[in-house]
Coordinates of C-alpha atoms in Angstrom, one line a residue:
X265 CA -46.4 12.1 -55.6
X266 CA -44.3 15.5 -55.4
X267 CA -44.8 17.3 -52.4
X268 CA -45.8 20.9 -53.2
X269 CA -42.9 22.3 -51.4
X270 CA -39.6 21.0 -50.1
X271 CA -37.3 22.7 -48.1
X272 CA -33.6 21.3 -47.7
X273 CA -33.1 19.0 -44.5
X274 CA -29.6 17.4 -43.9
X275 CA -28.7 14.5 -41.8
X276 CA -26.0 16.9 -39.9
X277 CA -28.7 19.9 -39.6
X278 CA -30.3 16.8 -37.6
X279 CA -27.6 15.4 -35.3
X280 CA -26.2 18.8 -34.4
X281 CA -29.8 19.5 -33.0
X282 CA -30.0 16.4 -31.4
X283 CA -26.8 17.1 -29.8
X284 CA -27.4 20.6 -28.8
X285 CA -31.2 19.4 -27.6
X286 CA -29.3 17.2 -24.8
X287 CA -27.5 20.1 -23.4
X288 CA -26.4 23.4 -23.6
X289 CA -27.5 25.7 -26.4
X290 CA -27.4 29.5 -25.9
X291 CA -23.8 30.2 -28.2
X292 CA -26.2 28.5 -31.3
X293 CA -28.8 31.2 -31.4
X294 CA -26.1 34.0 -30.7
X295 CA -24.7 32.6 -33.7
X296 CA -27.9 32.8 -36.0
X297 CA -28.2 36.2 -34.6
X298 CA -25.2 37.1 -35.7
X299 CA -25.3 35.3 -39.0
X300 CA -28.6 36.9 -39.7
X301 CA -27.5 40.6 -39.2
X302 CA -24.7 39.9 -41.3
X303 CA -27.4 38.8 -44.3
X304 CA -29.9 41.3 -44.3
X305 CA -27.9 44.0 -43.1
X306 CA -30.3 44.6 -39.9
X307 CA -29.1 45.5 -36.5
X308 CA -31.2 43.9 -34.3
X309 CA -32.7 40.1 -34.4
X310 CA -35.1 38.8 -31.9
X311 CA -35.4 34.7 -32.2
X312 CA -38.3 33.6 -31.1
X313 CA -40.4 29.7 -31.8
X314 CA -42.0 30.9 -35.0
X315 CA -43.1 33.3 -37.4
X316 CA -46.2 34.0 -36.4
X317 CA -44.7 34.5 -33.3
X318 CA -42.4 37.2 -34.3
X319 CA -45.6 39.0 -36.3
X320 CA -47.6 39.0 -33.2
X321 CA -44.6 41.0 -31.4
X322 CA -44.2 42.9 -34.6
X323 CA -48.0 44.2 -34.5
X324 CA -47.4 45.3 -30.8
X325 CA -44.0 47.2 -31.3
X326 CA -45.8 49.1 -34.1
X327 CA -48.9 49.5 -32.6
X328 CA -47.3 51.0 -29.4
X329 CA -45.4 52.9 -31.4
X330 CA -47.9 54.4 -34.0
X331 CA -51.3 53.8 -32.5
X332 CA -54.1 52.8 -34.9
X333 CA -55.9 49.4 -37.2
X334 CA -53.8 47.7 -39.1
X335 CA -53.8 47.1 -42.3
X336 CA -53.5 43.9 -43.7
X337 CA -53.4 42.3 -47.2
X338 CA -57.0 40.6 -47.7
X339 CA -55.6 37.4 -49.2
X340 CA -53.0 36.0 -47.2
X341 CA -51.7 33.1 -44.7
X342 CA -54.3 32.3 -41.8
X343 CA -51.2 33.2 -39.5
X344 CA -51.9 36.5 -40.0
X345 CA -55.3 36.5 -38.6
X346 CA -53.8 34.2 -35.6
X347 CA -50.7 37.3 -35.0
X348 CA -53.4 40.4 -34.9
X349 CA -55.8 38.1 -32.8
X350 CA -52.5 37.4 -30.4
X351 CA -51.8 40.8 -30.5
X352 CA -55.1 41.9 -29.6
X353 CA -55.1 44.9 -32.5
X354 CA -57.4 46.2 -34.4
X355 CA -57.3 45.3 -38.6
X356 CA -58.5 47.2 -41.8
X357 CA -58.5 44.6 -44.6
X358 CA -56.3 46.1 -48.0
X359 CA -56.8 44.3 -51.5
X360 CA -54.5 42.7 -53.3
X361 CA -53.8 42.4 -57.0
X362 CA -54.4 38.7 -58.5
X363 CA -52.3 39.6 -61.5
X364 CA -49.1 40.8 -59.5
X365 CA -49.7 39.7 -55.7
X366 CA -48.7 42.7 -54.2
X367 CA -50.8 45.5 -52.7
X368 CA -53.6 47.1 -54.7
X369 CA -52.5 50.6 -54.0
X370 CA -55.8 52.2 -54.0
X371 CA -57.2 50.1 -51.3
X372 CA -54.1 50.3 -49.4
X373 CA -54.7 54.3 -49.5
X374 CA -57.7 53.9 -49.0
X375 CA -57.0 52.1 -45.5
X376 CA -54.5 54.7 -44.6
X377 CA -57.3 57.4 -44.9
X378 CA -59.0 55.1 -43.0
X379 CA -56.6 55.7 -39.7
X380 CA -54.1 52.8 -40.3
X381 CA -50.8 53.3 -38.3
X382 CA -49.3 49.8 -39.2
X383 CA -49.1 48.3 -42.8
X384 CA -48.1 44.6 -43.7
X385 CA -46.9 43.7 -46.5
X386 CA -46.3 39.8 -47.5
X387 CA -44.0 38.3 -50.6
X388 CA -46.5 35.8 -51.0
X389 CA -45.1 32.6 -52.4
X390 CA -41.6 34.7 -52.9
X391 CA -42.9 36.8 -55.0
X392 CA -41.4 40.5 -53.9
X393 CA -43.7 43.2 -53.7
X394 CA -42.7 47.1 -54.9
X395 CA -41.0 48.1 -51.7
X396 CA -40.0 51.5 -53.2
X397 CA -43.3 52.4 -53.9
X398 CA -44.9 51.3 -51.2
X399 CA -42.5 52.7 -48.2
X400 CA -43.3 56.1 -50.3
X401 CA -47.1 55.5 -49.2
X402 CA -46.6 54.4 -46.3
X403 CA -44.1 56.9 -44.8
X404 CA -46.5 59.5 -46.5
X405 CA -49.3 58.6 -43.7
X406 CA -46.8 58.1 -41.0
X407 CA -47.4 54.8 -40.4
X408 CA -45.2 51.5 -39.5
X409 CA -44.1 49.6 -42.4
X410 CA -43.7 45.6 -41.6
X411 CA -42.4 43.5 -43.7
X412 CA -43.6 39.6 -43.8
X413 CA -40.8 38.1 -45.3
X414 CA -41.7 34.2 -44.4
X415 CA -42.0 33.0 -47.3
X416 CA -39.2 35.2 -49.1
X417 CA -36.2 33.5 -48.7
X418 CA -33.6 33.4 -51.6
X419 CA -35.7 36.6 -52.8
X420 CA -34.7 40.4 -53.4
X421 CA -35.6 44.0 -53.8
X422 CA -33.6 46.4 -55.3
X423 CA -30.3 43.8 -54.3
X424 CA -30.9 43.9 -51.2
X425 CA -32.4 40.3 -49.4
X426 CA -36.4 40.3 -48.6
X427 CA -36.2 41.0 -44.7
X428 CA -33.9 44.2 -45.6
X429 CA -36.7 46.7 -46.0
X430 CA -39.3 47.6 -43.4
X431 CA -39.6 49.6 -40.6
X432 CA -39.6 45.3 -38.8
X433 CA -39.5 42.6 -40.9
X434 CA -40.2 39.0 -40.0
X435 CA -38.9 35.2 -41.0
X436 CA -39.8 32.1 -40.5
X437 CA -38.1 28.6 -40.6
X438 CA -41.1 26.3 -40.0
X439 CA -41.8 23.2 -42.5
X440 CA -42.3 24.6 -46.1
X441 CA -40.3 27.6 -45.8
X442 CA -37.2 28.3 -47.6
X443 CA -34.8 27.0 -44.8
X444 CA -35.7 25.4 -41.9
X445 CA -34.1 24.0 -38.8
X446 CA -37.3 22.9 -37.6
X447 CA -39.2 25.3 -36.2
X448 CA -38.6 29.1 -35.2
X449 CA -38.9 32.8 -36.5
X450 CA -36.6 36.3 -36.3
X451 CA -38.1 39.6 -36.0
X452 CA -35.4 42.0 -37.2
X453 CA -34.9 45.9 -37.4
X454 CA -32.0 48.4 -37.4
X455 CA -31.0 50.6 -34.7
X456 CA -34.0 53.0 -33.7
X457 CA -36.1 50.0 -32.5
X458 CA -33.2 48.0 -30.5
X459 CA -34.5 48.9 -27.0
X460 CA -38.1 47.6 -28.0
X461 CA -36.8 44.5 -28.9
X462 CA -34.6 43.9 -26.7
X463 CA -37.5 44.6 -23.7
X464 CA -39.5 42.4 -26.2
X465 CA -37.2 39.8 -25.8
X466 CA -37.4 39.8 -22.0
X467 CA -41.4 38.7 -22.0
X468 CA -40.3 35.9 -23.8
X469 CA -41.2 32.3 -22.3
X470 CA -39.0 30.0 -22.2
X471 CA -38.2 28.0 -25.5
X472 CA -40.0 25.3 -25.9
X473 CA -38.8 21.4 -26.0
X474 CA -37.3 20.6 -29.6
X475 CA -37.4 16.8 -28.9
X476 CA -41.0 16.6 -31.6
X477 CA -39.5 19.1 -33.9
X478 CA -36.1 17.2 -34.5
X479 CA -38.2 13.9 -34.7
X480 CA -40.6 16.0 -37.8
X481 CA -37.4 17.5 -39.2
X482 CA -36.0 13.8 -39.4
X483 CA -39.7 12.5 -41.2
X484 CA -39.4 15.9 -43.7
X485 CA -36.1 14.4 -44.7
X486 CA -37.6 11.1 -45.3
X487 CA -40.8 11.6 -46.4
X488 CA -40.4 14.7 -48.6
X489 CA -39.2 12.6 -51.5
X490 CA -41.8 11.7 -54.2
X491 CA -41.6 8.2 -54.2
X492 CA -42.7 8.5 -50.6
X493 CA -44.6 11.7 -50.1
X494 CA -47.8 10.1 -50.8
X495 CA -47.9 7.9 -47.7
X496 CA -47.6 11.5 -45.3
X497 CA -49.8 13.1 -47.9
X498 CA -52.4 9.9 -47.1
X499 CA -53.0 10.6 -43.4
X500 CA -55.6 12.7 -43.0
X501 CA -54.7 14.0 -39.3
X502 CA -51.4 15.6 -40.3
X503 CA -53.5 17.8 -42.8
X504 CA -50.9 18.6 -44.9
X505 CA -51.1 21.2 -47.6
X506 CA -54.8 22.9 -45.8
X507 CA -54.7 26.3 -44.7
X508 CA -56.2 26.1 -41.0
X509 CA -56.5 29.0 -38.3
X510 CA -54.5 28.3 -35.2
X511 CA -55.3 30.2 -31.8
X512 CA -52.6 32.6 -31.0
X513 CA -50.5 31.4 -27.9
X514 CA -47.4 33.3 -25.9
X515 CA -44.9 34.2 -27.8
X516 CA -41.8 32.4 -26.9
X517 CA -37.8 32.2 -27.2
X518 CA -36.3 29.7 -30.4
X519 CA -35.1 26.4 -28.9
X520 CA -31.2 26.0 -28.8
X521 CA -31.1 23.2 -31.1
X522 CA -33.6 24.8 -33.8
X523 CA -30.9 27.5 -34.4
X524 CA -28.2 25.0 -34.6
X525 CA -30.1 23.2 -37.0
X526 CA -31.0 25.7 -38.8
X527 CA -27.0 27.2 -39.0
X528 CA -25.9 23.8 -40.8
X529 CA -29.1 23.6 -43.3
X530 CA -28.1 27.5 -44.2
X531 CA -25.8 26.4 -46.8
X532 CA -28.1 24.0 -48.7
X533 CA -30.5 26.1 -48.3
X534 CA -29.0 29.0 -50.4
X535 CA -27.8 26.5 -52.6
X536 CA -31.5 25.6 -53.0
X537 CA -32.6 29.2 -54.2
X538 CA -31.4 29.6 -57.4
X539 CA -32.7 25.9 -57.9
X540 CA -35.7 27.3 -57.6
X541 CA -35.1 30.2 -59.5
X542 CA -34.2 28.0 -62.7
X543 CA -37.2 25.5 -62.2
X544 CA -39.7 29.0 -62.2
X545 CA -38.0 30.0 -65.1
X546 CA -38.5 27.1 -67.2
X547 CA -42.5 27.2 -66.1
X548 CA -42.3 30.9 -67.3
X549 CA -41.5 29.5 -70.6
X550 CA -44.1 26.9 -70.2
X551 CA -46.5 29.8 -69.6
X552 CA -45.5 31.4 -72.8
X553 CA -45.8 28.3 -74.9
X554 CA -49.2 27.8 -73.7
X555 CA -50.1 31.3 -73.8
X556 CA -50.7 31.9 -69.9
X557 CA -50.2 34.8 -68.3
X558 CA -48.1 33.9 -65.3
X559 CA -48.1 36.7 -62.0
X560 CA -46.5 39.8 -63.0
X561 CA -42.6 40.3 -61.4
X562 CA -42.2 44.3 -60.6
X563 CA -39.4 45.9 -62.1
X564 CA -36.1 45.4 -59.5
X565 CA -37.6 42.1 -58.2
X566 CA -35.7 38.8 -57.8
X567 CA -38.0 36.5 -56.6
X568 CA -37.4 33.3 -54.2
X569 CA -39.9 31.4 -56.4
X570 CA -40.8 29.6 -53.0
X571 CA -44.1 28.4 -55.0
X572 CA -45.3 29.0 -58.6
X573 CA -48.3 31.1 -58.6
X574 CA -51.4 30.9 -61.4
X575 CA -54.5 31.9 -61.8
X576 CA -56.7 28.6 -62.5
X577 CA -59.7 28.7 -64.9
X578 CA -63.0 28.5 -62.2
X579 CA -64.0 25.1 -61.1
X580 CA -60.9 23.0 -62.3
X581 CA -59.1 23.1 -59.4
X582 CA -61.8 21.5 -57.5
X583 CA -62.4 19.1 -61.3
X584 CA -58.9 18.0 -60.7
X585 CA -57.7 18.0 -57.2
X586 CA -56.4 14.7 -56.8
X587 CA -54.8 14.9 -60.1
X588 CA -53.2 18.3 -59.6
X589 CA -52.4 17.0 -56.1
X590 CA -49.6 14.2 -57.6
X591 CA -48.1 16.6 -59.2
X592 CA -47.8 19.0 -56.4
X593 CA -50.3 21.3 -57.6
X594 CA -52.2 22.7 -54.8
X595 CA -55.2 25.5 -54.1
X596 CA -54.0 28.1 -52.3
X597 CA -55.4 30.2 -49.1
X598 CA -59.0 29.1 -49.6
X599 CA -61.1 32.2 -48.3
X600 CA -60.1 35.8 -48.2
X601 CA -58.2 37.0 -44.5
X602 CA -61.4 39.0 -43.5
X603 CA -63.3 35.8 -43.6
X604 CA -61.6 33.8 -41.3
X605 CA -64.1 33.9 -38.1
X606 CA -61.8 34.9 -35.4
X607 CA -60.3 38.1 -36.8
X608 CA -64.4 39.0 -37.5
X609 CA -64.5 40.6 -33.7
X610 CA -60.9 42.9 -34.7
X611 CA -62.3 44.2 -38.5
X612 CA -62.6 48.2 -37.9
X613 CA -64.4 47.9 -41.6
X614 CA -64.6 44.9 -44.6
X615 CA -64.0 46.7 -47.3
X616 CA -64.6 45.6 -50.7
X617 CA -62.0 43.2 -51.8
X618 CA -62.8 41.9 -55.2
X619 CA -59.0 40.5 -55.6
X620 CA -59.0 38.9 -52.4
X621 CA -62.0 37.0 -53.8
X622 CA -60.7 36.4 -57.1
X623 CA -57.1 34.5 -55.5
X624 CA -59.5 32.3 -52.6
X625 CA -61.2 31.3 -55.4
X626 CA -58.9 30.5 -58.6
X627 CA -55.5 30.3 -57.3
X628 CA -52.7 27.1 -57.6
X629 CA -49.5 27.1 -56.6
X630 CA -46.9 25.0 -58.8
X631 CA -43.8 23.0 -57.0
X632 CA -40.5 24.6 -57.7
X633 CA -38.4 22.5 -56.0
X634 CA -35.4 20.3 -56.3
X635 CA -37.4 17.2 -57.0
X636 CA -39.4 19.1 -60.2
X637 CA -37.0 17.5 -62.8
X638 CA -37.5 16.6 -66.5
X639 CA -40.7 14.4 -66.3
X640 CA -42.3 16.5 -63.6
X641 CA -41.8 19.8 -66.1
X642 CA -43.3 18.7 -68.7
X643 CA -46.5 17.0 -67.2
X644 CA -46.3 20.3 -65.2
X645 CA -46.4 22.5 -68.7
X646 CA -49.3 19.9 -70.0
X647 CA -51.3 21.0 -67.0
X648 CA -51.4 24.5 -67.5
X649 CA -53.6 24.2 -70.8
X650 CA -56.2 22.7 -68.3
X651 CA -55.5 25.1 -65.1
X652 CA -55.9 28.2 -66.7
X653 CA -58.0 27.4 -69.9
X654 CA -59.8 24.9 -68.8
X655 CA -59.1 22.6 -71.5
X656 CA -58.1 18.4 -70.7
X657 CA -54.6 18.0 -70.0
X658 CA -53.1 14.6 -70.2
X659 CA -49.9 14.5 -67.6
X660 CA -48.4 11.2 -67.2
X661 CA -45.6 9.6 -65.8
X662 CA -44.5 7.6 -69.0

C-alpha cells in the first residue's frame, strides 16, 4: 500500500536526536537558524514546535501591525482555522481557483474592500502561487502579506525558494512535509520585523519533550514503506491521511533534538525534491495521454510537487476509496475552511466561494514520492481515466 506522502527519515537524523534529547541542545537550533537564513535569504527565523504554531504568531505580528480580518483562502489545511482561532483574529474567507490552486483574484479584492489588513496565501500541495501578482494587490490595500509555505519545500518563485516572499512566511517539518526532523515550524522575515520576533520569541514556552516524536520519527522510517504502510494505515486511532481540526494551544519553542534531526535529514531531503519533480512530471504526461487537464503551473513557478493534485469526476472518489487508497490516492481537505465549526464564531462575512466547494468536493491528491516507481506509474496513469472521467480503470500490481 503506498503511503500518500513520504518524507525522507534517516537512521542518523534519528540517533543524533536521540543523543541531543539526553542533554544539551541549544547550539542545534542556532544552527537551523542559521542554515535557514542562508536558504531563503531571510534575516530573521523564529523556531517554534510547529507550523501552526508559527502561523498563529504570524496572524498576531500582522494583526498588531496592520489591524483588521484576515483573509484566508477558503479551501485549505484545518491548521489554519486552529492558527486564527489561537490567534484570536477575525477572518474573511477568499476563493480559490480549482483549475490553478492559487487565489481567485476577484474574491481576494473583494476581501480587501472588505477591510482585510492580513492576507495568506498557501502553495497548497507545492504548487506556487503568483507571488508577483499577488504582493501587487496586496501592497495596493496596505495590508500584510503572509506566506504559508508548509507544504512548499523543494518549490520556487521567480528562483527564489517558497518561504522567500512575504511580508512573514511560515514552514513546517511535521510528518508529511517535505523534510522533517520530527516535529517543529520557523516563522521567518527580513530586517523591519526583527524586534517583533524576537519579543515574539520571548512568550515562547518552553519546548516541549521530543522523547514521542523521535519514537514516531523512528515508526515513519519503518512504516512508510509500501510493503508495510498498510498495517499503520489499518489502525483506525492514528487517523492517518483525515483532515481533523485541532484546538489551538500555546505556542512554544522547537525541541533541541527536532532541529538536530532535522539538520541531518536536510540533505536527503533536497535530494528528495527533484525526485519528486521527475515523478510529477511523468504523471503530467500521463495526464496528457489520457487527456486530463492536470492544475495549471503559473508562469515562473517551480513547484515542490509535495502531492499531485486532480480534479476527480463527482462521486468516484467515494466509488473507489479503498482502491485509490493502495495506491496512495487520497481526498483532499473534505469541507471548505469557512465550514469548519470553530472558526464559525471569527467569520466577519462567508462569502460565496463556489471553488472552495468545487476542491472539498472533487479533489485527489496523487503520491509523488520516492516509492512511486515503474508499477506504481503506470497503475497510477490507468487510474486517471476513472478519477477524472469516470470511466473503470483496472490498476494492478501484476
Amino acid at each position: 500500500m503506498l503511503p500518500p506522502v513520504h518524507t525522507p527519515v534517516t537512521v542518523g537524523a534519528i540517533a543524533r536526536g536521540a543523543r541531543v534529547a539526553l542533554g544539551a541542545g541549544e547550539a542545534w537550533r542556532d544552527e537551523l537558524a542559521r542554515t535557514l537564513v542562508a536558504r531563503l535569504d531571510r534575516r530573521h527565523v523564529l523556531l517554534t514546535d510547529s507550523g501552526t504554531s508559527a502561523l498563529l504568531l504570524a496572524l498576531r505580528l500582522a494583526t498588531a501591525r496592520r489591524p483588521g480580518p484576515v483573509a484566508l483562502p477558503a479551501f485549505a489545511c484545518y491548521d489554519l482555522a486552529t492558527a486564527a482561532v489561537g490567534a484570536g483574529v477575525t477572518v474573511l474567507p477568499y476563493d480559490v481557483d480549482p483549475a490553478t490552486l492559487a487565489p481567485d483574484l476577484d474574491s481576494l479584492r473583494s476581501a480587501l474592500r472588505a477591510g482585510a489588513g492580513t492576507v495568506v496565501v498557501v502553495h497548497l500541495f507545492g504548487v506556487p502561487v503568483p507571488l508577483d501578482e499577488l504582493r501587487r494587490e496586496v501592497a495596493a490595500a496596505g495590508a500584510v502579506l503572509v506566506e504559508d509555505a508548509a507544504q512548499g519545500h523543494g518549490g520556487a518563485w521567480a528562483g527564489r525558494p517558497l518561504g522567500a516572499h512575504g511580508d512573514l512566511a511560515v514552514l513546517s517539518f511535521g510528518r508529511g512535509k517535505g523534510m522533517t526532523g520530527g516535529r517543529g515550524g520557523a516563522l521567518v522575515a527580513d530586517v523591519e520585523w526583527g524586534e517583533a520576533l524576537d519579543a515574539a520569541g520571548a512568550s515562547l514556552a518552553r519546548a516541549p519533550g521530543a522523547g514521542g516524536d523521535l519514537v514516531r520519527l523512528a515508526a515513519q522510517w519503518v512504516l512508510a514503506r509500501p510493503a508495510l504502510y498498510a498495517l499503520p494505515a489499518s489502525l483506525p486511532g492514528l487517523r492517518l491521511g483525515e483532515t481533523v481540526y485541532h484546538e489551538p494551544w500555546p505556542p512554544a519553542a522547537m525541541p533541541p533534538a527536532a532541529a538536530a534531526a532535522l539538520l541531518a535529514v536536510l540533505p536527503a531531503a533536497d535530494r528528495a525534491a527533484p525526485g519528486r519533480r521527475a515523478v510529477a512530471e511523468r504523471l503530467l504526461t500521463a495526464c496528457a495521454e489520457a487527456g486530463v487537464e492536470p492544475v495549471r503551473v503559473p508562469e515562473g513557478a517551480e513547484p515542490g510537487w509535495l502531492r499531485f493534485p486532480l480534479l476527480a469526476a463527482p462521486g468516484v472518489r467515494e466509488r473507489r476509496r479503498d482502491a485509490l487508497a493502495r495506491w496512495g490516492v487520497l481526498a483532499s481537505y473534505p469541507r471548505p475552511l469557512a465550514d469548519v465549526e470553530a472558526l464559525g464564531p471569527r467569520l466577519v462575512a462567508r462569502p460565496a466561494t463556489p471553488g472552495a466547494s468545487v476542491l472539498a468536493a472533487r479533489l485527489v491528491t496523487l503520491p509523488t514520492h520516492r516509492w512511486v516507481r515503474e508499477r506504481e506509474l503506470a497503475a497510477l496513469g490507468v487510474l486517471m481515466g476513472e478519477l477524472v472521467r469516470g470511466e473503470p480503470g483496472r490498476p494492478s500490481r501484476d
